[in-house]
Structure formats: structure tokens, C-alpha cells
Coordinates of C-alpha atoms in Angstrom, one line a residue:
Chain A
E1318 CA -7.5 -9.3 -17.1
A1319 CA -4.9 -6.5 -17.5
G1320 CA -3.5 -5.1 -14.3
V1321 CA -2.9 -1.6 -13.2
A1322 CA -0.5 0.2 -15.6
Q1323 CA 1.9 3.0 -14.6
S1324 CA 4.4 5.0 -16.6
P1325 CA 7.1 5.9 -16.5
R1326 CA 8.8 3.2 -14.4
Y1327 CA 11.8 5.4 -13.5
K1328 CA 12.4 9.1 -13.6
I1329 CA 15.4 11.2 -12.7
I1330 CA 14.9 15.0 -12.5
E1331 CA 16.6 18.0 -11.0
K1332 CA 15.0 19.9 -8.1
R1333 CA 12.6 22.6 -9.2
Q1334 CA 11.7 20.7 -12.4
S1335 CA 8.3 19.3 -13.0
V1336 CA 7.3 15.7 -13.5
A1337 CA 4.1 13.8 -14.3
F1338 CA 3.1 10.2 -13.7
W1339 CA 0.3 8.3 -15.4
C1340 CA -1.9 5.5 -14.1
N1341 CA -4.5 3.3 -15.9
P1342 CA -6.5 1.3 -13.4
I1343 CA -8.1 -2.1 -14.0
S1344 CA -11.1 -1.7 -16.2
G1345 CA -14.3 -1.1 -14.3
H1346 CA -12.6 -0.2 -11.0
A1347 CA -14.3 2.9 -9.6
T1348 CA -11.7 3.7 -6.9
L1349 CA -8.2 4.8 -7.7
Y1350 CA -5.4 5.6 -5.2
W1351 CA -2.0 7.3 -5.4
Y1352 CA 0.6 6.4 -2.7
Q1353 CA 4.0 7.8 -2.0
Q1354 CA 6.5 5.3 -0.5
I1355 CA 9.7 6.7 0.9
L1356 CA 12.5 4.3 1.6
G1357 CA 12.1 2.6 4.9
Q1358 CA 8.5 3.7 5.4
G1359 CA 5.1 2.2 4.6
P1360 CA 3.2 3.7 1.6
K1361 CA 1.4 7.0 2.4
L1362 CA -2.0 7.7 0.8
L1363 CA -1.7 11.0 -1.2
I1364 CA -5.1 11.0 -2.9
Q1365 CA -8.1 8.7 -3.4
F1366 CA -10.6 9.1 -6.2
Q1367 CA -14.0 7.5 -6.5
N1368 CA -14.9 7.7 -10.2
N1369 CA -13.8 11.3 -11.0
G1370 CA -14.4 12.7 -7.6
V1371 CA -11.9 13.1 -4.8
V1372 CA -12.6 11.1 -1.6
D1373 CA -9.5 12.0 0.3
D1374 CA -6.6 14.3 -0.5
S1375 CA -5.7 15.4 3.0
Q1376 CA -2.1 14.3 2.8
L1377 CA -1.5 15.7 -0.7
P1378 CA 1.0 18.6 -0.5
K1379 CA -1.2 20.9 -2.6
D1380 CA 1.3 23.6 -3.0
R1381 CA 3.3 21.4 -5.4
F1382 CA 1.3 18.2 -6.0
S1383 CA -1.8 17.9 -8.2
A1384 CA -3.8 15.0 -9.4
E1385 CA -6.7 14.5 -11.7
R1386 CA -9.0 11.7 -13.0
L1387 CA -11.1 13.7 -15.5
K1388 CA -13.1 10.9 -17.1
G1389 CA -13.1 8.6 -14.1
V1390 CA -10.7 6.2 -15.7
D1391 CA -7.0 7.0 -16.0
S1392 CA -5.2 9.5 -13.7
T1393 CA -2.2 11.7 -13.7
L1394 CA -0.2 12.9 -10.7
K1395 CA 2.0 16.0 -11.1
I1396 CA 4.7 17.5 -9.0
Q1397 CA 5.7 21.1 -9.8
P1398 CA 8.3 22.1 -8.7
A1399 CA 10.0 19.0 -7.3
K1400 CA 12.0 18.9 -4.1
L1401 CA 14.7 16.5 -3.0
E1402 CA 12.4 15.0 -0.4
D1403 CA 10.0 14.0 -3.2
S1404 CA 12.4 11.1 -4.1
A1405 CA 10.2 8.1 -3.6
V1406 CA 8.2 5.3 -5.3
Y1407 CA 4.8 6.5 -6.4
L1408 CA 2.3 3.7 -6.4
C1409 CA -1.1 3.7 -8.1
A1410 CA -3.7 1.2 -7.1
S1411 CA -7.4 0.6 -7.9
S1412 CA -10.3 -1.3 -6.3
L1413 CA -13.7 -2.2 -7.6
K1414 CA -15.8 0.1 -5.4
T1415 CA -14.6 0.9 -1.9
S1416 CA -11.6 0.7 0.3
R1417 CA -13.1 -2.4 1.9
E1418 CA -12.1 -4.4 -1.2
T1419 CA -8.7 -5.6 -2.4
Q1420 CA -6.5 -3.0 -3.9
Y1421 CA -4.5 -4.0 -7.0
F1422 CA -1.3 -2.2 -7.4
G1423 CA 0.7 -1.1 -10.4
P1424 CA 4.5 -1.5 -10.6
G1425 CA 5.2 2.0 -9.4
T1426 CA 7.2 4.9 -10.6
R1427 CA 10.6 5.3 -8.9
L1428 CA 11.4 9.1 -8.8
L1429 CA 14.9 10.4 -8.0
V1430 CA 15.2 14.2 -7.5
L1431 CA 18.8 15.5 -7.7
Chain B
I561 CA -4.3 9.7 10.7
L562 CA -4.7 6.2 12.2
N563 CA -1.8 4.8 14.2
V564 CA -1.0 1.5 12.5
E565 CA 2.0 -0.4 13.9
Q566 CA 3.7 -3.6 12.8
S567 CA 6.1 -5.7 14.7
P568 CA 8.7 -6.9 14.4
Q569 CA 10.3 -4.5 11.9
S570 CA 12.4 -7.3 10.5
L571 CA 12.7 -11.0 10.9
H572 CA 15.3 -13.6 9.8
V573 CA 14.2 -17.3 9.9
Q574 CA 15.5 -20.6 8.6
E575 CA 13.7 -22.5 5.8
G576 CA 11.0 -24.6 7.4
D577 CA 10.4 -22.4 10.4
S578 CA 7.0 -21.1 11.1
T579 CA 6.6 -17.4 11.9
N580 CA 4.1 -14.7 12.7
F581 CA 3.9 -10.9 12.8
T582 CA 1.5 -8.5 14.4
C583 CA -0.4 -5.5 13.1
S584 CA -2.1 -3.2 15.7
F585 CA -4.6 -0.5 14.9
P586 CA -7.3 1.6 16.7
S587 CA -10.2 -0.6 17.6
S588 CA -12.9 2.1 17.7
N589 CA -15.0 2.5 14.4
F590 CA -13.0 -0.2 12.7
Y591 CA -13.7 -0.6 9.0
A592 CA -11.3 -2.9 7.3
L593 CA -7.8 -4.4 7.5
H594 CA -5.7 -5.6 4.5
W595 CA -2.5 -7.6 4.4
Y596 CA -0.1 -7.2 1.4
R597 CA 3.1 -8.9 0.4
W598 CA 5.7 -6.7 -1.4
E599 CA 8.7 -8.3 -3.0
T600 CA 11.5 -6.1 -4.2
A601 CA 11.0 -4.7 -7.7
K602 CA 7.4 -6.0 -7.9
S603 CA 4.0 -4.6 -7.1
P604 CA 2.4 -5.2 -3.7
E605 CA 0.3 -8.3 -3.8
A606 CA -2.9 -8.6 -1.9
L607 CA -3.1 -11.4 0.6
F608 CA -6.2 -10.8 2.6
V609 CA -9.0 -8.3 3.4
M610 CA -10.7 -8.7 6.7
T611 CA -13.7 -6.8 8.0
L612 CA -15.3 -8.8 10.8
N613 CA -14.1 -9.5 14.3
G614 CA -12.9 -13.1 14.5
D615 CA -12.2 -13.3 10.8
E616 CA -9.7 -16.0 9.8
K617 CA -8.4 -16.2 6.3
K618 CA -6.0 -18.7 4.7
K619 CA -4.1 -18.9 1.5
G620 CA -1.8 -21.8 1.2
R621 CA 0.7 -21.7 4.0
I622 CA -0.2 -18.2 5.0
S623 CA -3.1 -17.4 7.3
A624 CA -4.4 -14.3 9.2
T625 CA -6.6 -13.6 12.1
L626 CA -8.4 -10.4 13.1
N627 CA -9.4 -9.1 16.6
T628 CA -11.2 -5.7 16.1
K629 CA -12.1 -5.4 19.8
E630 CA -8.5 -5.3 20.9
G631 CA -7.2 -3.9 17.7
Y632 CA -4.8 -6.4 16.3
S633 CA -4.2 -8.9 13.5
Y634 CA -1.7 -11.7 13.2
L635 CA -0.2 -13.0 10.0
Y636 CA 1.2 -16.6 10.2
I637 CA 3.4 -18.4 7.8
K638 CA 3.8 -22.1 8.2
G639 CA 7.0 -23.8 7.0
S640 CA 8.7 -20.6 5.6
Q641 CA 10.3 -20.9 2.2
P642 CA 13.0 -18.6 0.7
E643 CA 10.3 -17.4 -1.8
D644 CA 8.4 -16.0 1.2
S645 CA 11.1 -13.4 1.7
A646 CA 9.4 -10.0 1.3
T647 CA 8.0 -7.1 3.1
Y648 CA 4.6 -7.8 4.7
L649 CA 2.4 -4.7 5.0
C650 CA -0.9 -4.2 6.8
V651 CA -3.2 -1.3 6.1
A652 CA -6.2 -0.2 8.0
G653 CA -8.8 2.5 7.3
G654 CA -11.6 3.6 5.2
T655 CA -14.6 5.9 5.4
S656 CA -15.2 7.4 8.8
Y657 CA -12.7 5.1 10.5
G658 CA -9.9 7.1 9.0
K659 CA -7.8 7.4 5.9
L660 CA -6.1 4.3 4.6
T661 CA -2.9 4.0 6.6
F662 CA -0.2 1.5 6.1
G663 CA 2.0 0.1 8.8
Q664 CA 5.8 0.4 8.2
G665 CA 6.0 -3.2 7.3
T666 CA 7.8 -6.3 8.5
I667 CA 10.7 -7.4 6.4
L668 CA 11.0 -11.2 6.3
T669 CA 14.1 -13.0 5.2
V670 CA 14.0 -16.8 4.9
H671 CA 17.4 -18.4 4.8
P672 CA 17.9 -21.7 2.9

């Protein structure tokens, strides 16, 4: 069974530029999560989708971050414009149905904003 | 946001030692607790999901217990090996209990 795919693996941009990350969850998984992990801290949930609907986006900085999962399968997370403090690892995960089940994580995208 | 705390923040042990860490979380309206192992440059790997008070799970030399009434979970590693070196994360949350919230992790280093 293929795991959660993410791209790119690494990205370096200058502040005020835009960047987009892509995630393809495990086939058949209804729930998809995007996390931001800043060095020295635990991952922080940015947004949780169930199929193509948003379950929780309360910690997503909506003035600059956006995410979509239009067909209920793969998802994109965009930052526009990026700030220095957005430098982090962005993790995508998926679970079969609910957050009571195991989440399977992708390899992450490491973003550096200069 | 749930208050999920892990202790200790970091731990150094010798190969063969047994060790344990703690995850504490709010006990009211508990929903689920997960443990993950995260090795450098790899994806977080699921260890356990626990939902019921008194749950005990085991995977090889690693085991975990759950006390939802007092709001804590223990993760035990028996006979630590260098390959156990990683960050161990717990996460609590879900539905009305609160958004999924990770603890800050316990960094384990096992010295040969």
C-alpha cells in the first residue's frame, strides 16, 4: 500500500514570495490533516478535512494561508505572502475516517523563508 | 486548545536500560490519545491509539497505558536499543474534546 506522498521535500523562498505544497493521502482515507512543526515544538494542526469539507481550520492563519481538497482526495496548502516565521516542516497526514484512528504521515516539506 | 504536556523533554539512557515517559492531558470529555515515534529525516510513525480508560497496548519492547480519569498516559521501553533513539510524541483530541493537539515531545537518546 502506498503511503502519504508530499512534494516538494524542500523549499527555500524569500519573504513575501508565495509557495504551495501538495499532498496525496493513502487511497480511501477520508480524513486529511496539515500540520506545521516549528523546530523545538510539537506539530500544530493547521487544518483538518473530512472528504472535501473542512472539520477544523481554527489555527490556520487565514490572512496568508489557504488549503483546499477539491475532489476529496489530494490537497494543496498555500502560503501567500510568506513570512520568516513560516519556516517550518509542513506535515500532511491521513486517516481512514476519524481522528480516533491512526494517522499516517508523509515525509514532510521543509520550508525555509529567507 | 488542549493542554497536552510531555515529560521529560529529553532523556539519555544507556543501551539495555528500561525507560518511561509521561503524557498528561485534560481528563474531561476525553476522546483519543495517540503515541508516535519520529526519527530524524523520517515521517512520524504511529505506535498506539488508545481510547478507553485502562487501555494497555504493546508492540515489541514498547508498551503504553492510559488513565483517562486522571489524564495521563505512560510509554515504556524495555531494554532500550540505540535504534530507539527518536522523538516520542503524544497527541490528544478529536471532535468535541478539542482539536488534535500534540505535546512537545520527549527526545530519547540511547547510548551504546
